[in-house]
mmCIF file of C-alpha atoms in Angstrom:
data_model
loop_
_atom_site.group_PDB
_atom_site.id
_atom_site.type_symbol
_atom_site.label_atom_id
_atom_site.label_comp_id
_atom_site.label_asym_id
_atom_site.label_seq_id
_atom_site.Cartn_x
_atom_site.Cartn_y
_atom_site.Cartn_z
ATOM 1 C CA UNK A 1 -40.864 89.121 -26.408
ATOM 2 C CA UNK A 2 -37.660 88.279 -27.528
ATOM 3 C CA UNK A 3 -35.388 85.765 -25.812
ATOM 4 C CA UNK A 4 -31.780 86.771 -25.357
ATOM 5 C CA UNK A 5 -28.884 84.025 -24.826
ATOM 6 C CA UNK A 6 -26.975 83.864 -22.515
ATOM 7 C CA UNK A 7 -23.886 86.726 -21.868
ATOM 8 C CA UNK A 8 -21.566 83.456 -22.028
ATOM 9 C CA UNK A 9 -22.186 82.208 -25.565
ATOM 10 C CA UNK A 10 -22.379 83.475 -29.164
ATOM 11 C CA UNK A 11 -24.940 82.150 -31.030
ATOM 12 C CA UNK A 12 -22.975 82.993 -33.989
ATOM 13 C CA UNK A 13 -20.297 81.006 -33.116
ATOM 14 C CA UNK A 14 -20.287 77.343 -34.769
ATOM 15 C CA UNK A 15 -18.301 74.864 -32.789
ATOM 16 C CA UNK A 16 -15.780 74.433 -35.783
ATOM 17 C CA UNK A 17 -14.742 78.440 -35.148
ATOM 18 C CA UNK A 18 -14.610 78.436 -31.602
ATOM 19 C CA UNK A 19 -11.047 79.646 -30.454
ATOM 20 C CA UNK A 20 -8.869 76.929 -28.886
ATOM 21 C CA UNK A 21 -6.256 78.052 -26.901
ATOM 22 C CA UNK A 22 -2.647 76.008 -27.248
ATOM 23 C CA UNK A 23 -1.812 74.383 -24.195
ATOM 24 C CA UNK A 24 0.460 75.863 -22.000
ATOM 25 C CA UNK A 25 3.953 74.182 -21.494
ATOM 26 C CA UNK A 26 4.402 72.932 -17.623
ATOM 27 C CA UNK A 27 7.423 72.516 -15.897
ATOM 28 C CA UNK A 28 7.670 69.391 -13.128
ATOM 29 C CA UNK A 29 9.984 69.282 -10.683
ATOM 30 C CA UNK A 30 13.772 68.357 -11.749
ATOM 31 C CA UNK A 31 14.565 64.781 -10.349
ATOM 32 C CA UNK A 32 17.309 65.331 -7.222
ATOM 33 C CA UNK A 33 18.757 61.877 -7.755
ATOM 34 C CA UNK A 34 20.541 61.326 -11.192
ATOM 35 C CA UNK A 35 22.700 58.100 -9.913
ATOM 36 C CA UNK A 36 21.351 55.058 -8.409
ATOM 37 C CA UNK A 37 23.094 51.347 -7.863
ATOM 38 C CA UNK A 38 20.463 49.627 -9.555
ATOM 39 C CA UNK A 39 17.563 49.231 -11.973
ATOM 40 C CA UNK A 40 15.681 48.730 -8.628
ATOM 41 C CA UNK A 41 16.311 51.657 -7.276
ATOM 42 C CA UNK A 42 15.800 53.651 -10.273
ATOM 43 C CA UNK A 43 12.338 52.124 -10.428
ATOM 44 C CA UNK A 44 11.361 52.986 -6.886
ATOM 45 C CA UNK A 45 13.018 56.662 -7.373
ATOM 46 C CA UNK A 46 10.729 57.137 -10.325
ATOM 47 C CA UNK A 47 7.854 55.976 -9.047
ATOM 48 C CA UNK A 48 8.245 58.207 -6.095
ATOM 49 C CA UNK A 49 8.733 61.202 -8.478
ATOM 50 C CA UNK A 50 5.608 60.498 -10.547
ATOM 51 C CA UNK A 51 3.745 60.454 -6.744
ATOM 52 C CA UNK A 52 5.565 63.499 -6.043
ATOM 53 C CA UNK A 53 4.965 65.721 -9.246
ATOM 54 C CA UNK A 54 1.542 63.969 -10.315
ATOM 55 C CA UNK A 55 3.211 62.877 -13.428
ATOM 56 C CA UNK A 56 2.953 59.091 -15.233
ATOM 57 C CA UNK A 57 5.317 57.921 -17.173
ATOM 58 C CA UNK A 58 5.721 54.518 -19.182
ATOM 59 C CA UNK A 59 8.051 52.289 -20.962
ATOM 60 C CA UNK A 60 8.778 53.704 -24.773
ATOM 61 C CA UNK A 61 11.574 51.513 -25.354
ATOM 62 C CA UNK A 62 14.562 48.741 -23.216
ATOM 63 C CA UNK A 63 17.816 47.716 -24.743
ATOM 64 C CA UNK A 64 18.474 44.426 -22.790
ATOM 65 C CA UNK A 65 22.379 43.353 -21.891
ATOM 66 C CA UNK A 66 22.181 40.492 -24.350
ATOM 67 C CA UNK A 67 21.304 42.749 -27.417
ATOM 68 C CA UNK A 68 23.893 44.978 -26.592
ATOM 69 C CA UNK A 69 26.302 42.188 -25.998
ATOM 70 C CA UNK A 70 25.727 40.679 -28.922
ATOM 71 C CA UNK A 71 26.259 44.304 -30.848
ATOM 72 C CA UNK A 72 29.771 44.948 -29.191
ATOM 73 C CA UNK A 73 30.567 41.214 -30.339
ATOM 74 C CA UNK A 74 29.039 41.965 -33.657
ATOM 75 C CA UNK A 75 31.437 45.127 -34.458
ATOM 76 C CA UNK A 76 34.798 42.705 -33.073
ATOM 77 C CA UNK A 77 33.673 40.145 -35.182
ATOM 78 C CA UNK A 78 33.663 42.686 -37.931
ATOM 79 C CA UNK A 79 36.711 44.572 -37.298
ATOM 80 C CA UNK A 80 39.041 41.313 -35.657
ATOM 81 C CA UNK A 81 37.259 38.955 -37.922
ATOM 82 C CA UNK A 82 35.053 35.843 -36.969
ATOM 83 C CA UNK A 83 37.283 33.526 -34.912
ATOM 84 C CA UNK A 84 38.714 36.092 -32.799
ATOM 85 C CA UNK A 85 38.157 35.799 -29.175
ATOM 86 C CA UNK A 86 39.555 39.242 -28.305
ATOM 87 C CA UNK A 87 38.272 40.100 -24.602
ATOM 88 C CA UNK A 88 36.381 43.632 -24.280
ATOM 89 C CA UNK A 89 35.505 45.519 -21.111
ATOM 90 C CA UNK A 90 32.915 46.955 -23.008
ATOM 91 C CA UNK A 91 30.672 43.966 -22.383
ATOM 92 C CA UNK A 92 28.060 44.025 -19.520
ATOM 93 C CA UNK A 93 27.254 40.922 -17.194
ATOM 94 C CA UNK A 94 23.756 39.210 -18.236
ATOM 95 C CA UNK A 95 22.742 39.664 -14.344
ATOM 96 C CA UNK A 96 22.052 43.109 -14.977
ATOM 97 C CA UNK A 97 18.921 42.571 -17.753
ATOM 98 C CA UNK A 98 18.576 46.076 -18.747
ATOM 99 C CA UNK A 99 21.052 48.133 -20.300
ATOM 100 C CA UNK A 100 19.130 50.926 -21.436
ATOM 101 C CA UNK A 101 15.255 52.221 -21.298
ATOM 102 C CA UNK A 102 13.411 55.596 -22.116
ATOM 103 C CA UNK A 103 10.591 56.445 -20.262
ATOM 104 C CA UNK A 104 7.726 58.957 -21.923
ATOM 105 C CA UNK A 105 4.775 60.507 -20.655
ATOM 106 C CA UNK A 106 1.519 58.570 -20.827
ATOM 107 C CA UNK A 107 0.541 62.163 -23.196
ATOM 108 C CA UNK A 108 3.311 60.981 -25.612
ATOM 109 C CA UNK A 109 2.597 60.660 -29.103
ATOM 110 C CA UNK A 110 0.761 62.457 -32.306
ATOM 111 C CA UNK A 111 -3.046 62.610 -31.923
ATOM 112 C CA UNK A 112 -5.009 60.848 -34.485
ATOM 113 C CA UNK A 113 -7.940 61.692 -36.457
ATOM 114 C CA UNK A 114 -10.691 58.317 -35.332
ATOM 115 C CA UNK A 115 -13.416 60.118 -36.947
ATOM 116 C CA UNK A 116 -15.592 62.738 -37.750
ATOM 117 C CA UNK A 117 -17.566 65.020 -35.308
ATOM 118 C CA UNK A 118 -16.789 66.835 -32.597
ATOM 119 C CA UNK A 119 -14.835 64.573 -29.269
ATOM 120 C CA UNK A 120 -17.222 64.003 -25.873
ATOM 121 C CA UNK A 121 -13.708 64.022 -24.678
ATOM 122 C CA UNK A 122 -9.758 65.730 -24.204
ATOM 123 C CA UNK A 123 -7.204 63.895 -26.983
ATOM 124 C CA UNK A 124 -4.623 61.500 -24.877
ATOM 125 C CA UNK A 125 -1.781 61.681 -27.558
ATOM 126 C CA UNK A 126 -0.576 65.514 -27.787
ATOM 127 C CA UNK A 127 2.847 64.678 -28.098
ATOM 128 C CA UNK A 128 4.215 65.789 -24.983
ATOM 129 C CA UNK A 129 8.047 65.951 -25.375
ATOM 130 C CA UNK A 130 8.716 64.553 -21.636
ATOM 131 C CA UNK A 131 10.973 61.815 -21.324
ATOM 132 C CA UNK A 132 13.782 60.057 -19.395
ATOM 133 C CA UNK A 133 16.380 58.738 -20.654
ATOM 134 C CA UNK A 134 18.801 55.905 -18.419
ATOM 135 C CA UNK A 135 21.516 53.484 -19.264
ATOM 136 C CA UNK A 136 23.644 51.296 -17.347
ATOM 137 C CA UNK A 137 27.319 52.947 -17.137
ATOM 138 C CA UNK A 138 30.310 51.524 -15.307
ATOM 139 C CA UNK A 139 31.121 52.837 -11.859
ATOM 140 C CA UNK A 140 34.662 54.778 -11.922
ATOM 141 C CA UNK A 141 37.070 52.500 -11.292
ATOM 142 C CA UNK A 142 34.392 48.956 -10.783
ATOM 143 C CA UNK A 143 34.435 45.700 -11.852
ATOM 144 C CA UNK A 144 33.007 45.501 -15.300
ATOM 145 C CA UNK A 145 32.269 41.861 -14.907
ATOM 146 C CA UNK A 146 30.249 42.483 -11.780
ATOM 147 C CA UNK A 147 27.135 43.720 -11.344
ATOM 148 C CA UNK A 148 28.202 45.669 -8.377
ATOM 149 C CA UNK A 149 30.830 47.479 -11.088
ATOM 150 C CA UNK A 150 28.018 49.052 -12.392
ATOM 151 C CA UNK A 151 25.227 51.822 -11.611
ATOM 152 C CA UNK A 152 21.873 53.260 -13.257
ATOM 153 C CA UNK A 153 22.674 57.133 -14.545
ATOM 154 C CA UNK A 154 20.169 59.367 -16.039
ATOM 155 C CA UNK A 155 20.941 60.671 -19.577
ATOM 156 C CA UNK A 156 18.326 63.141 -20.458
ATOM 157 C CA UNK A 157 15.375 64.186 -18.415
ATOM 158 C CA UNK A 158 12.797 66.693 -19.900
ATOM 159 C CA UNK A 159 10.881 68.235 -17.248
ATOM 160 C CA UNK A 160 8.044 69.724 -19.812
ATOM 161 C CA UNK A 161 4.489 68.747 -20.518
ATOM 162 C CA UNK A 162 2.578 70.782 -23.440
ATOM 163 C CA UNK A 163 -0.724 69.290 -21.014
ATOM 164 C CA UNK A 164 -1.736 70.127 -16.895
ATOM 165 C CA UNK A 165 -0.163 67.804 -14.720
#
């Protein structure tokens, strides 16, 4: 007697030939708030959202207020020439920290070969194109040497995963 396998497996099949499907894309939830006074409150809106939408995001990249200070003073020093002390409302006040930051999905990235064989395990990296994207702006018609002058905004946001939330 002949043993038969079972209706959910071709023994023909190696595991290199098995069809993969691609991953479906996933849209989360736009974020409602786009505008907050403060890195603060950005924080706590995002980490709300990630509850909210099961998503988790972290830190790709920060532009702190002293780099881009020292840019803006850079390009006047360049186009005014070195002794000028020409004033610009461009400048942000050092209270502030953070001028800019993008955010990516903890699936972010390419996936990497680490071997040969066949994974116990789902890839992390599968370069999920989800991101947000804030900067510091000036508040119409605020103080540009306060802090209070200016407010958190929301660039880009790109609600889709190429994973399951």
């Amino acid at each position: 007697m002949t043993s038969t396998p079972p209706l959910d497996h071709d023994a023909s099949a190696s595991p290199s030939t098995e069809f993969v499907p691609a991953p479906a894309t996933v849209e989360a939830a736009p974020m409602a708030t786009k505008v907050f006074p403060s890195w603060d409150a950005f924080a706590a809106y995002v980490a709300a959202y990630q509850r909210q939408t099961f998503q988790v995001f972290r830190s790709k990249t920060s532009t702190s207020v002293a780099t881009r200070n020292q840019r803006i003073a850079a390009l006047n020093a360049k186009k005014y020439g070195p002794n000028s002390d020409i004033p610009d409302d461009r400048t942000m006040p050092a209270e502030l920290g953070v001028y800019a930051k993008q955010l990516v999905c903890t699936h972010e990235g390419k996936p990497r070969s680490r071997g040969k064989g066949v994974r116990r395990q789902s890839l992390r990296a599968t370069d999920c194109p989800a991101t947000i994207n804030a900067l510091a702006k000036r508040r119409h018609g605020g103080d540009s040497t306060q802090v209070s002058g200016w407010q958190v905004v929301v660039t880009r946001h790109v609600p889709f995963h190429n994973h399951p939330l």
